[in-house]
Coordinates of C-alpha atoms in Angstrom, one line a residue:
Chain A
M1 CA 95.6 -137.7 87.8
A2 CA 96.4 -140.9 85.5
Y3 CA 99.6 -142.1 84.7
S4 CA 100.2 -143.3 81.2
D5 CA 101.0 -146.9 80.6
K6 CA 104.8 -146.3 79.9
V7 CA 105.2 -144.5 83.0
I8 CA 103.1 -147.2 85.1
D9 CA 105.5 -149.9 83.0
H10 CA 109.0 -148.3 84.5
Y11 CA 107.4 -147.4 87.8
S12 CA 106.5 -151.1 88.6
N13 CA 109.3 -152.5 86.5
P14 CA 112.3 -150.3 87.0
K15 CA 114.9 -150.9 84.4
N16 CA 118.5 -150.2 85.7
V17 CA 118.3 -149.6 89.2
G18 CA 121.6 -150.1 91.4
T19 CA 124.9 -148.5 92.1
L20 CA 128.1 -148.2 90.0
D21 CA 131.1 -147.6 91.9
K22 CA 131.2 -144.1 91.8
N23 CA 135.3 -143.6 92.7
N24 CA 136.0 -145.7 89.4
K25 CA 137.6 -143.6 86.7
N26 CA 134.8 -144.7 83.9
V27 CA 132.3 -143.8 85.7
G28 CA 130.2 -140.8 85.7
T29 CA 127.9 -139.8 88.6
G30 CA 125.3 -137.1 88.4
L31 CA 123.6 -136.3 91.6
V32 CA 120.7 -133.3 91.0
G33 CA 117.1 -132.1 92.6
A34 CA 116.9 -131.7 96.3
P35 CA 114.9 -133.6 98.7
E36 CA 113.0 -130.5 99.9
C37 CA 111.7 -130.3 96.6
G38 CA 110.7 -133.7 96.5
D39 CA 112.6 -135.0 94.0
V40 CA 116.7 -136.4 94.2
M41 CA 117.6 -138.3 90.9
R42 CA 120.8 -140.2 90.8
L43 CA 122.5 -141.0 87.4
Q44 CA 125.5 -143.0 86.6
I45 CA 127.4 -143.8 83.4
E46 CA 130.1 -146.1 82.5
V47 CA 132.0 -145.6 79.8
D48 CA 134.3 -147.6 77.8
E49 CA 137.9 -145.4 77.0
A50 CA 138.6 -147.4 73.9
S51 CA 135.5 -146.9 72.4
G52 CA 134.1 -143.8 73.9
L53 CA 130.6 -146.0 74.3
I54 CA 128.5 -146.3 77.4
T55 CA 128.6 -149.8 78.2
D56 CA 126.4 -149.3 81.5
A57 CA 124.0 -147.0 83.0
K58 CA 122.1 -147.3 86.7
F59 CA 120.2 -145.5 88.8
K60 CA 118.2 -144.3 92.1
T61 CA 115.8 -141.9 92.6
F62 CA 113.7 -140.4 95.2
G63 CA 110.4 -138.9 93.6
C64 CA 107.3 -139.3 91.8
G65 CA 106.1 -142.2 89.6
S66 CA 107.0 -139.9 86.5
A67 CA 110.7 -139.2 88.1
I68 CA 111.2 -142.8 88.7
A69 CA 110.2 -143.8 85.0
S70 CA 112.3 -140.8 83.8
S71 CA 115.6 -141.9 85.1
S72 CA 114.9 -145.6 84.4
L73 CA 114.1 -144.6 80.6
A74 CA 117.6 -142.3 80.6
T75 CA 119.7 -145.2 81.5
E76 CA 117.8 -147.2 78.7
W77 CA 118.4 -144.8 76.4
L78 CA 122.2 -144.1 77.6
K79 CA 123.3 -147.6 77.1
G80 CA 125.3 -148.4 73.8
K81 CA 125.3 -144.5 72.9
T82 CA 128.3 -142.2 72.4
I83 CA 129.3 -139.5 75.0
D84 CA 128.3 -137.2 71.9
E85 CA 124.7 -139.0 71.4
A86 CA 124.0 -138.9 75.0
I87 CA 124.3 -135.1 75.7
A88 CA 122.2 -134.9 72.5
I89 CA 119.3 -136.5 74.7
D90 CA 116.5 -133.8 74.9
N91 CA 114.0 -133.2 77.9
M92 CA 111.3 -133.0 75.7
D93 CA 112.3 -136.6 74.3
I94 CA 111.1 -137.7 77.5
V95 CA 108.4 -136.3 77.7
E96 CA 107.1 -137.4 74.9
E97 CA 108.0 -140.8 75.3
L98 CA 106.2 -141.0 78.7
N99 CA 103.8 -139.1 77.5
L100 CA 104.3 -136.9 80.6
P101 CA 101.5 -133.9 81.3
P102 CA 103.0 -130.6 82.2
V103 CA 103.0 -130.6 85.8
K104 CA 105.5 -133.4 85.7
I105 CA 108.0 -131.9 83.1
H106 CA 109.9 -131.2 85.7
C107 CA 110.8 -134.9 85.9
S108 CA 111.7 -134.9 82.6
V109 CA 114.3 -131.9 83.2
L110 CA 115.7 -133.6 86.4
A111 CA 116.6 -136.6 84.1
E112 CA 118.2 -134.2 81.4
D113 CA 120.1 -132.5 84.3
A114 CA 121.1 -135.4 85.4
I115 CA 122.4 -136.8 82.4
K116 CA 124.8 -134.4 81.5
S117 CA 125.6 -133.8 85.0
A118 CA 126.9 -137.7 84.9
I119 CA 128.8 -137.0 81.5
N120 CA 130.4 -133.8 83.3
D121 CA 132.0 -135.4 86.2
Y122 CA 133.2 -138.4 83.8
R123 CA 134.8 -135.6 81.6
V124 CA 136.4 -134.0 84.5
K125 CA 137.5 -137.2 85.9
N126 CA 139.2 -137.9 82.9
G127 CA 140.4 -134.5 82.6
L128 CA 138.4 -132.9 79.9
P129 CA 136.6 -129.7 80.2
E130 CA 132.9 -129.1 81.8
L131 CA 130.5 -128.9 79.1
I132 CA 128.3 -125.3 79.4
E133 CA 125.1 -126.1 79.4
E134 CA 122.9 -123.5 81.2
K135 CA 119.5 -124.0 79.6
N136 CA 118.0 -125.9 82.4
A137 CA 119.3 -123.3 85.2
H138 CA 116.3 -123.0 87.6
Chain B
M1 CA 85.6 -161.6 105.6
E2 CA 86.0 -161.0 102.3
L3 CA 88.4 -158.0 101.4
N4 CA 86.8 -155.4 98.6
L5 CA 89.3 -153.6 96.7
P6 CA 89.7 -150.7 96.5
I7 CA 90.2 -149.8 100.0
Y8 CA 88.8 -146.2 101.1
L9 CA 90.8 -144.7 103.6
D10 CA 90.6 -140.8 102.5
N11 CA 87.7 -140.2 104.8
N12 CA 88.7 -136.9 106.1
A13 CA 88.2 -135.9 102.2
T14 CA 85.0 -136.9 102.5
T15 CA 83.0 -140.0 104.1
P16 CA 80.6 -142.5 101.7
M17 CA 76.9 -141.7 102.7
D18 CA 75.6 -144.0 105.1
P19 CA 72.8 -146.1 103.4
R20 CA 70.3 -145.6 106.6
V21 CA 71.0 -141.4 105.5
L22 CA 70.1 -142.2 101.7
E23 CA 66.7 -144.3 102.6
A24 CA 66.3 -141.1 104.9
M25 CA 66.6 -138.1 102.1
L26 CA 64.8 -140.2 99.0
P27 CA 61.0 -139.1 99.9
Y28 CA 62.3 -135.3 100.1
F29 CA 63.4 -135.3 96.2
V30 CA 60.1 -136.5 94.1
E31 CA 57.4 -137.1 96.5
K32 CA 57.9 -134.5 99.1
F33 CA 59.3 -131.7 97.2
G34 CA 57.8 -128.7 99.1
N35 CA 59.4 -125.3 100.1
A36 CA 60.3 -125.3 103.3
A37 CA 59.3 -121.6 103.6
S38 CA 56.0 -122.0 101.6
R39 CA 53.7 -121.3 104.4
N40 CA 50.5 -121.4 102.8
H41 CA 50.0 -124.7 101.9
S42 CA 50.7 -128.8 103.1
F43 CA 53.9 -129.4 100.4
G44 CA 55.6 -126.4 102.2
W45 CA 54.5 -127.7 105.8
V46 CA 55.6 -131.3 105.0
A47 CA 59.0 -129.7 103.6
E48 CA 59.3 -127.2 106.8
E49 CA 58.6 -130.4 109.4
A50 CA 61.3 -132.6 108.3
V51 CA 63.8 -129.2 108.5
D52 CA 62.2 -128.7 111.8
Y53 CA 63.1 -132.4 112.8
A54 CA 66.4 -132.2 111.6
R55 CA 67.3 -129.6 113.1
E56 CA 66.7 -131.4 116.2
Q57 CA 68.1 -134.0 115.1
I58 CA 71.7 -131.7 114.3
A59 CA 71.4 -129.7 117.7
K60 CA 71.0 -132.4 120.1
L61 CA 74.2 -134.0 118.8
I62 CA 76.5 -130.8 119.7
N63 CA 74.0 -129.7 122.5
A64 CA 72.8 -127.1 121.1
D65 CA 69.1 -125.3 120.9
P66 CA 67.2 -125.8 117.0
K67 CA 67.4 -122.3 117.0
E68 CA 70.9 -121.7 116.7
I69 CA 71.8 -124.3 113.7
I70 CA 72.0 -121.8 110.8
L71 CA 72.0 -124.6 107.7
T72 CA 74.3 -123.7 104.8
S73 CA 75.8 -125.6 101.6
G74 CA 79.2 -126.8 103.7
A75 CA 81.5 -126.0 106.0
T76 CA 83.3 -123.5 103.7
E77 CA 80.4 -121.3 103.3
A78 CA 80.0 -121.4 107.4
D79 CA 83.9 -120.4 108.1
N80 CA 82.9 -117.9 105.3
L81 CA 79.9 -116.6 107.4
A82 CA 81.0 -117.5 110.6
I83 CA 84.5 -115.1 110.0
K84 CA 83.2 -112.2 107.8
G85 CA 80.0 -112.1 109.5
V86 CA 81.4 -111.7 112.8
Y87 CA 83.8 -109.1 111.3
E88 CA 81.2 -106.9 109.6
M89 CA 78.6 -107.4 112.7
Y90 CA 80.9 -106.2 115.3
A91 CA 82.9 -103.7 113.3
S92 CA 82.4 -101.0 116.1
K93 CA 84.2 -103.2 119.0
G94 CA 87.3 -104.1 116.8
N95 CA 89.0 -105.3 113.4
H96 CA 91.5 -107.9 114.8
I97 CA 91.0 -111.5 114.6
I98 CA 93.5 -114.3 115.6
T99 CA 94.1 -117.9 114.2
C100 CA 96.9 -120.4 113.4
T101 CA 98.6 -121.3 110.9
T102 CA 97.0 -125.5 110.5
E103 CA 94.0 -124.0 109.8
H104 CA 92.0 -125.4 106.8
K105 CA 92.1 -123.3 103.9
A106 CA 88.3 -122.0 104.1
V107 CA 89.8 -120.0 107.2
L108 CA 92.9 -119.5 106.4
D109 CA 91.9 -117.4 103.1
T110 CA 88.8 -116.2 104.5
C111 CA 91.2 -114.4 107.1
K112 CA 93.3 -113.3 104.3
H113 CA 90.5 -111.8 102.5
I114 CA 89.6 -109.7 106.0
E115 CA 92.9 -108.6 106.0
K116 CA 92.5 -107.3 102.3
I117 CA 89.6 -105.2 102.8
G118 CA 91.3 -103.7 106.5
G119 CA 91.3 -106.2 109.4
S120 CA 94.4 -107.5 111.2
V121 CA 94.8 -110.9 111.4
T122 CA 97.3 -112.6 113.8
Y123 CA 98.3 -116.3 112.8
L124 CA 99.3 -118.6 115.7
S125 CA 102.3 -121.1 114.7
V126 CA 101.8 -124.4 116.1
Q127 CA 103.9 -126.7 118.7
A128 CA 105.9 -129.4 117.0
D129 CA 103.0 -132.0 118.4
G130 CA 100.3 -129.2 116.3
L131 CA 98.7 -127.7 119.4
I132 CA 98.5 -124.1 119.9
D133 CA 100.3 -122.4 122.9
L134 CA 97.4 -121.1 124.8
T135 CA 99.9 -118.4 126.4
E136 CA 100.5 -117.1 123.0
L137 CA 96.9 -116.8 122.2
E138 CA 96.4 -115.1 125.5
K139 CA 99.2 -112.6 124.6
A140 CA 97.9 -112.1 120.8
I141 CA 94.7 -110.6 122.5
T142 CA 94.4 -106.7 121.8
P143 CA 91.8 -104.5 122.7
K144 CA 90.2 -104.5 119.0
T145 CA 90.3 -108.1 119.4
I146 CA 87.2 -109.4 118.4
L147 CA 87.1 -113.2 117.1
I148 CA 89.5 -115.9 118.1
T149 CA 88.8 -118.7 115.2
I150 CA 91.0 -122.2 116.0
M151 CA 90.0 -125.3 114.7
Y152 CA 88.6 -127.8 116.6
G153 CA 90.6 -131.8 115.2
N154 CA 92.9 -131.1 112.5
N155 CA 92.1 -132.4 108.8
E156 CA 95.7 -133.6 108.0
I157 CA 97.3 -134.7 111.3
G158 CA 94.0 -135.1 113.9
V159 CA 95.4 -133.1 117.0
I160 CA 92.4 -131.7 118.9
Q161 CA 93.3 -128.5 119.9
P162 CA 92.5 -127.5 123.7
I163 CA 89.4 -125.7 122.8
K164 CA 87.8 -125.7 126.3
E165 CA 90.7 -123.6 127.3
I166 CA 90.7 -121.7 124.4
A167 CA 86.8 -120.8 125.0
A168 CA 87.6 -119.8 128.8
I169 CA 90.8 -117.5 127.6
A170 CA 88.3 -115.7 125.0
K171 CA 85.3 -115.7 127.4
K172 CA 87.5 -114.1 129.9
H173 CA 88.4 -110.9 127.4
G174 CA 85.0 -110.7 125.9
V175 CA 86.2 -112.1 122.7
L176 CA 84.2 -114.1 120.3
F177 CA 85.6 -118.0 119.6
F178 CA 84.3 -119.6 116.6
T179 CA 85.9 -123.5 115.7
D180 CA 86.1 -125.1 112.4
A181 CA 84.6 -128.6 114.0
T182 CA 83.9 -130.3 110.5
Q183 CA 86.5 -133.2 111.4
A184 CA 85.6 -134.0 114.6
V185 CA 81.6 -133.4 114.9
G186 CA 80.2 -136.7 114.8
K187 CA 83.5 -138.7 115.9
I188 CA 83.9 -137.4 119.2
P189 CA 81.6 -135.4 121.8
V190 CA 81.4 -131.8 120.6
D191 CA 79.4 -129.9 124.1
V192 CA 78.9 -126.4 122.5
I193 CA 77.8 -125.6 126.2
A194 CA 80.6 -127.9 127.7
D195 CA 83.1 -126.6 125.6
G196 CA 82.2 -122.5 125.6
I197 CA 82.1 -122.4 121.8
D198 CA 80.1 -119.5 120.5
L199 CA 80.3 -120.2 116.7
M200 CA 80.9 -123.5 115.4
A201 CA 80.9 -125.1 111.6
F202 CA 80.5 -128.7 110.5
S203 CA 79.7 -130.7 107.0
G204 CA 77.3 -133.3 106.2
H205 CA 80.0 -135.2 104.1
K206 CA 82.2 -135.8 106.7
M207 CA 79.8 -138.0 108.5
Y208 CA 78.2 -140.2 106.3
G209 CA 75.6 -137.9 105.3
P210 CA 75.5 -135.8 101.8
K211 CA 77.6 -133.6 100.1
G212 CA 76.5 -130.0 99.7
V213 CA 75.1 -129.0 103.1
G214 CA 76.6 -127.8 106.5
V215 CA 76.2 -126.2 109.8
L216 CA 77.0 -122.9 111.2
Y217 CA 76.2 -123.3 115.0
V218 CA 75.6 -119.7 116.4
R219 CA 75.2 -119.3 120.1
R220 CA 71.7 -117.0 121.1
K221 CA 72.4 -116.8 124.9
N222 CA 75.4 -115.7 127.1
P223 CA 76.5 -114.1 124.9
R224 CA 74.1 -113.6 122.2
V225 CA 75.8 -114.2 119.0
K226 CA 75.1 -112.3 115.2
V227 CA 76.6 -112.7 112.4
T228 CA 76.2 -110.1 109.0
A229 CA 74.9 -112.3 106.4
Q230 CA 76.7 -113.1 103.4
M231 CA 74.0 -113.8 101.1
D232 CA 71.2 -111.5 100.6
G233 CA 67.8 -112.7 99.5
G234 CA 64.5 -114.4 101.3
G235 CA 65.7 -113.5 105.1
H236 CA 66.0 -117.5 105.6
E237 CA 67.7 -118.8 108.7
R238 CA 66.5 -116.0 111.0
G239 CA 68.1 -113.5 108.2
M240 CA 72.0 -115.0 108.6
R241 CA 71.5 -116.8 105.1
S242 CA 69.2 -116.6 103.0
G243 CA 68.5 -119.3 99.9
T244 CA 65.3 -122.4 99.9
L245 CA 66.6 -124.8 102.3
N246 CA 68.2 -127.7 100.4
V247 CA 65.1 -130.2 102.5
P248 CA 67.0 -134.0 101.1
G249 CA 70.3 -132.2 102.3
I250 CA 68.9 -131.3 105.5
V251 CA 67.2 -134.2 106.4
G252 CA 70.7 -135.9 105.4
L253 CA 72.4 -134.4 107.9
G254 CA 69.5 -134.6 110.5
K255 CA 69.7 -138.8 109.9
A256 CA 73.0 -138.5 109.9
C257 CA 73.7 -136.9 113.4
E258 CA 71.8 -139.1 114.7
L259 CA 73.5 -142.1 113.4
C260 CA 76.9 -140.5 114.5
M261 CA 75.0 -139.8 118.0
N262 CA 74.0 -143.4 119.0
E263 CA 77.1 -144.9 117.5
M264 CA 80.1 -142.8 118.1
Q265 CA 81.3 -144.1 121.5
S266 CA 81.7 -147.4 119.7
E267 CA 82.9 -146.4 116.7
A268 CA 85.6 -144.6 118.2
K269 CA 86.5 -147.4 120.3
R270 CA 86.9 -149.6 117.1
L271 CA 88.1 -147.0 115.1
S272 CA 90.8 -145.8 117.3
A273 CA 92.1 -149.4 118.1
L274 CA 92.2 -150.0 113.8
R275 CA 94.4 -146.8 113.9
D276 CA 96.3 -148.0 116.6
K277 CA 97.1 -151.1 114.7
L278 CA 97.8 -149.0 111.5
E279 CA 100.2 -147.6 113.0
A280 CA 102.2 -150.0 115.3
G281 CA 102.1 -151.9 111.8
L282 CA 103.6 -149.4 109.8
T283 CA 106.3 -147.8 112.2
Q284 CA 107.6 -151.6 112.3
L285 CA 109.6 -150.2 109.3
D286 CA 112.6 -148.3 110.3
E287 CA 112.6 -144.3 109.9
S288 CA 109.1 -144.2 110.2
Y289 CA 107.4 -141.4 112.1
V290 CA 104.1 -140.3 113.5
N291 CA 103.3 -137.0 112.8
G292 CA 101.2 -134.9 115.1
N293 CA 100.4 -135.2 119.1
I294 CA 99.1 -139.0 119.4
E295 CA 97.2 -138.4 123.0
H296 CA 94.7 -135.3 122.0
R297 CA 93.8 -136.5 118.3
L298 CA 91.0 -137.7 116.6
P299 CA 90.1 -141.2 116.7
H300 CA 90.6 -142.2 112.9
V301 CA 93.1 -140.4 111.6
A302 CA 97.2 -141.4 110.7
N303 CA 99.4 -139.0 109.7
I304 CA 102.9 -140.8 109.0
S305 CA 106.0 -139.9 107.0
F306 CA 108.0 -142.5 105.7
K307 CA 111.8 -141.3 105.2
Y308 CA 113.6 -141.2 102.4
V309 CA 110.6 -142.1 100.0
E310 CA 108.4 -139.7 98.0
G311 CA 104.9 -139.9 99.1
E312 CA 103.2 -139.4 95.7
G313 CA 105.9 -142.1 94.2
L314 CA 104.7 -144.1 97.1
M315 CA 100.8 -144.1 96.7
M316 CA 101.8 -145.2 93.1
G317 CA 102.6 -148.5 94.2
F318 CA 99.3 -149.5 95.8
N319 CA 96.3 -146.2 94.4
K320 CA 95.0 -148.9 93.1
N321 CA 94.0 -150.5 95.9
I322 CA 94.1 -148.2 98.6
A323 CA 93.1 -144.7 98.6
L324 CA 94.6 -142.2 100.6
S325 CA 96.3 -139.0 100.7
S326 CA 99.6 -137.6 101.0
G327 CA 101.9 -134.4 102.4
S328 CA 103.5 -134.2 99.3
A329 CA 101.8 -131.8 96.6
C330 CA 104.1 -133.0 93.7
T331 CA 100.7 -132.7 91.3
S332 CA 100.6 -128.9 92.4
A333 CA 102.1 -126.3 90.3
S334 CA 103.5 -124.8 93.3
L335 CA 105.3 -128.0 94.3
E336 CA 104.8 -127.2 98.1
P337 CA 104.6 -130.0 100.4
S338 CA 102.0 -130.6 102.6
Y339 CA 102.0 -126.5 105.0
V340 CA 100.2 -128.0 108.4
L341 CA 103.1 -130.8 108.3
K342 CA 105.5 -127.6 107.7
A343 CA 103.9 -125.6 110.6
L344 CA 104.8 -128.3 112.5
G345 CA 108.9 -127.9 111.9
L346 CA 108.9 -130.6 109.7
G347 CA 111.2 -130.1 107.0
D348 CA 110.1 -130.3 103.4
D349 CA 111.8 -133.8 102.6
L350 CA 109.8 -135.5 105.9
A351 CA 106.6 -133.5 104.3
H352 CA 107.0 -134.9 101.1
S353 CA 107.0 -138.1 102.5
S354 CA 103.9 -138.3 104.6
L355 CA 100.6 -140.2 104.0
R356 CA 97.3 -139.3 105.9
F357 CA 95.3 -141.7 106.8
G358 CA 91.0 -141.1 107.3
L359 CA 89.9 -144.5 108.7
G360 CA 85.8 -144.5 108.6
R361 CA 82.6 -146.3 109.7
F362 CA 82.9 -149.4 106.6
T363 CA 86.7 -149.6 107.4
T364 CA 87.5 -153.0 108.7
E365 CA 90.4 -154.6 109.8
E366 CA 91.3 -156.9 107.1
Q367 CA 91.6 -153.9 105.0
I368 CA 93.8 -152.4 108.1
D369 CA 96.1 -155.7 107.6
Y370 CA 96.0 -155.7 103.8
T371 CA 96.9 -152.0 104.0
I372 CA 100.0 -152.1 106.3
K373 CA 101.5 -154.8 103.9
A374 CA 100.9 -153.3 100.6
I375 CA 102.5 -150.0 102.4
S376 CA 105.6 -151.7 103.6
E377 CA 106.1 -153.7 100.8
T378 CA 105.8 -150.5 98.6
V379 CA 108.7 -148.4 101.3
L380 CA 110.9 -151.4 101.3
K381 CA 111.0 -152.1 97.4
L382 CA 111.1 -147.6 97.3
R383 CA 114.1 -147.3 99.7
E384 CA 116.0 -149.8 97.5
M385 CA 115.6 -147.6 94.5
S386 CA 116.1 -144.0 96.5
P387 CA 119.6 -142.5 96.6
L388 CA 118.6 -140.9 100.0
W389 CA 118.3 -144.1 101.5
E390 CA 121.7 -145.6 100.0
M391 CA 123.3 -142.1 101.4
F392 CA 121.6 -142.4 104.8
K393 CA 122.5 -146.1 105.1
E394 CA 126.2 -144.9 104.3
G395 CA 126.3 -142.7 107.1
I396 CA 126.1 -139.5 105.3
D397 CA 124.4 -136.5 106.3
L398 CA 121.9 -135.3 103.6
D399 CA 121.3 -132.0 105.6
K400 CA 125.4 -131.3 104.8
I401 CA 125.0 -132.0 101.2
E402 CA 124.8 -129.0 98.9
W403 CA 121.8 -129.7 97.0
A404 CA 121.0 -128.2 93.6
H405 CA 118.0 -126.3 94.4
H406 CA 115.1 -126.0 91.6

């Protein structure tokens, strides 16, 4: 199977690989997937309390090239967005941007899950209710 | 020596054809195009003579009689013919077949077919090193058992089953023994007499011969084995496999067998040294493991898991320059990793993290050096971006985490 140029580019030069301090109140961490499934994504956001903007985003991913590219792209998109804008990121946007084939759509779903999970973690830490989002239950 | 890229290390999938094989085949496409079954003219005689010669070359490699060689389109057809053919031929004796969980799909799916049409099949599990347990095998035999089908050398991990011992158990109980020897024939000495094999399948394109040609060895003496034809027609191949013979392919297979016969000993030595070098180099990496028994295995195969990196992602780091296979099946719709590795008791995570190396006649030491370096670099790079590696380094027990399963 041939990868798109964008997937290859993110794989070869991943953006925002790294770790934020998960104990920091301003940091939300999402850990999704499972080693047995061959994909685990950890996505973290750092939110500026005053402006409500996502000032930093980092990821680490265990998975195929498409999973790495999906999470790399997600971190790029998250930076500078508000929480509400971040929630609106849809996995199909990722599919379109990276030109993922049907067998790789689950990688984009995982990235969307990771974004929502990171946002929830941030919300819970800051005394806000969890978002209820069952769309991607699988 | 100059390093030519890309490097081909997927010789268990298929081997390149040896140019000497091609040379032997070429006259049989245009000039000597006859049908080997045309008994009344010289075109047919020339073709028949070529097939007879090839049959001798093939038989010699496995210490069989040329009459025991049934030519097929490949190992898959030979597997089907052996299992379905024995099932039908020996229906009055019983309907039970014994196989094991790490067989090739051509055997496993044929066994599933047998179950659908009323037969019964026992799938023996394998031990952690990939070998079957002979006691379990003997225990599985019932008065209804007609066939044991256990592969010679495994295509994913290279493990060689105790063929002689299996054959002895089969003989003791009056059960036929069939082995899919696709990965073994031409690579290691295979002797149907000494090994006690009743039926055996193998294929041209795994031994530097052409695709589209294979063999079912069917023993003629002690005991005389028969299989019911699965393809009806002109009664070729002693009535067991109808269809006009693929003369150029058969000539190529014969030549490939002759070359393997002559070069096997030195080649096996050379390849196992290269394989050992590859393994030693790659297991220098932390948390990398060789899968399968390392004593009883084919000289050209290595299967290694690199924990905390995923196989397909790993391959992407070098697959422009190195061709090999992964136990991860991230591309398949099922998302299931290798059933062979899972049968060894490997967790799905380790199965997803595995690479299969198949060395071959044209593999060089320079290529192995390059491969060790390229793969090591990619593993290190991917571990830097693996959350699992980070957690492992922090001493977190990954088995204790509640993962959100798909």
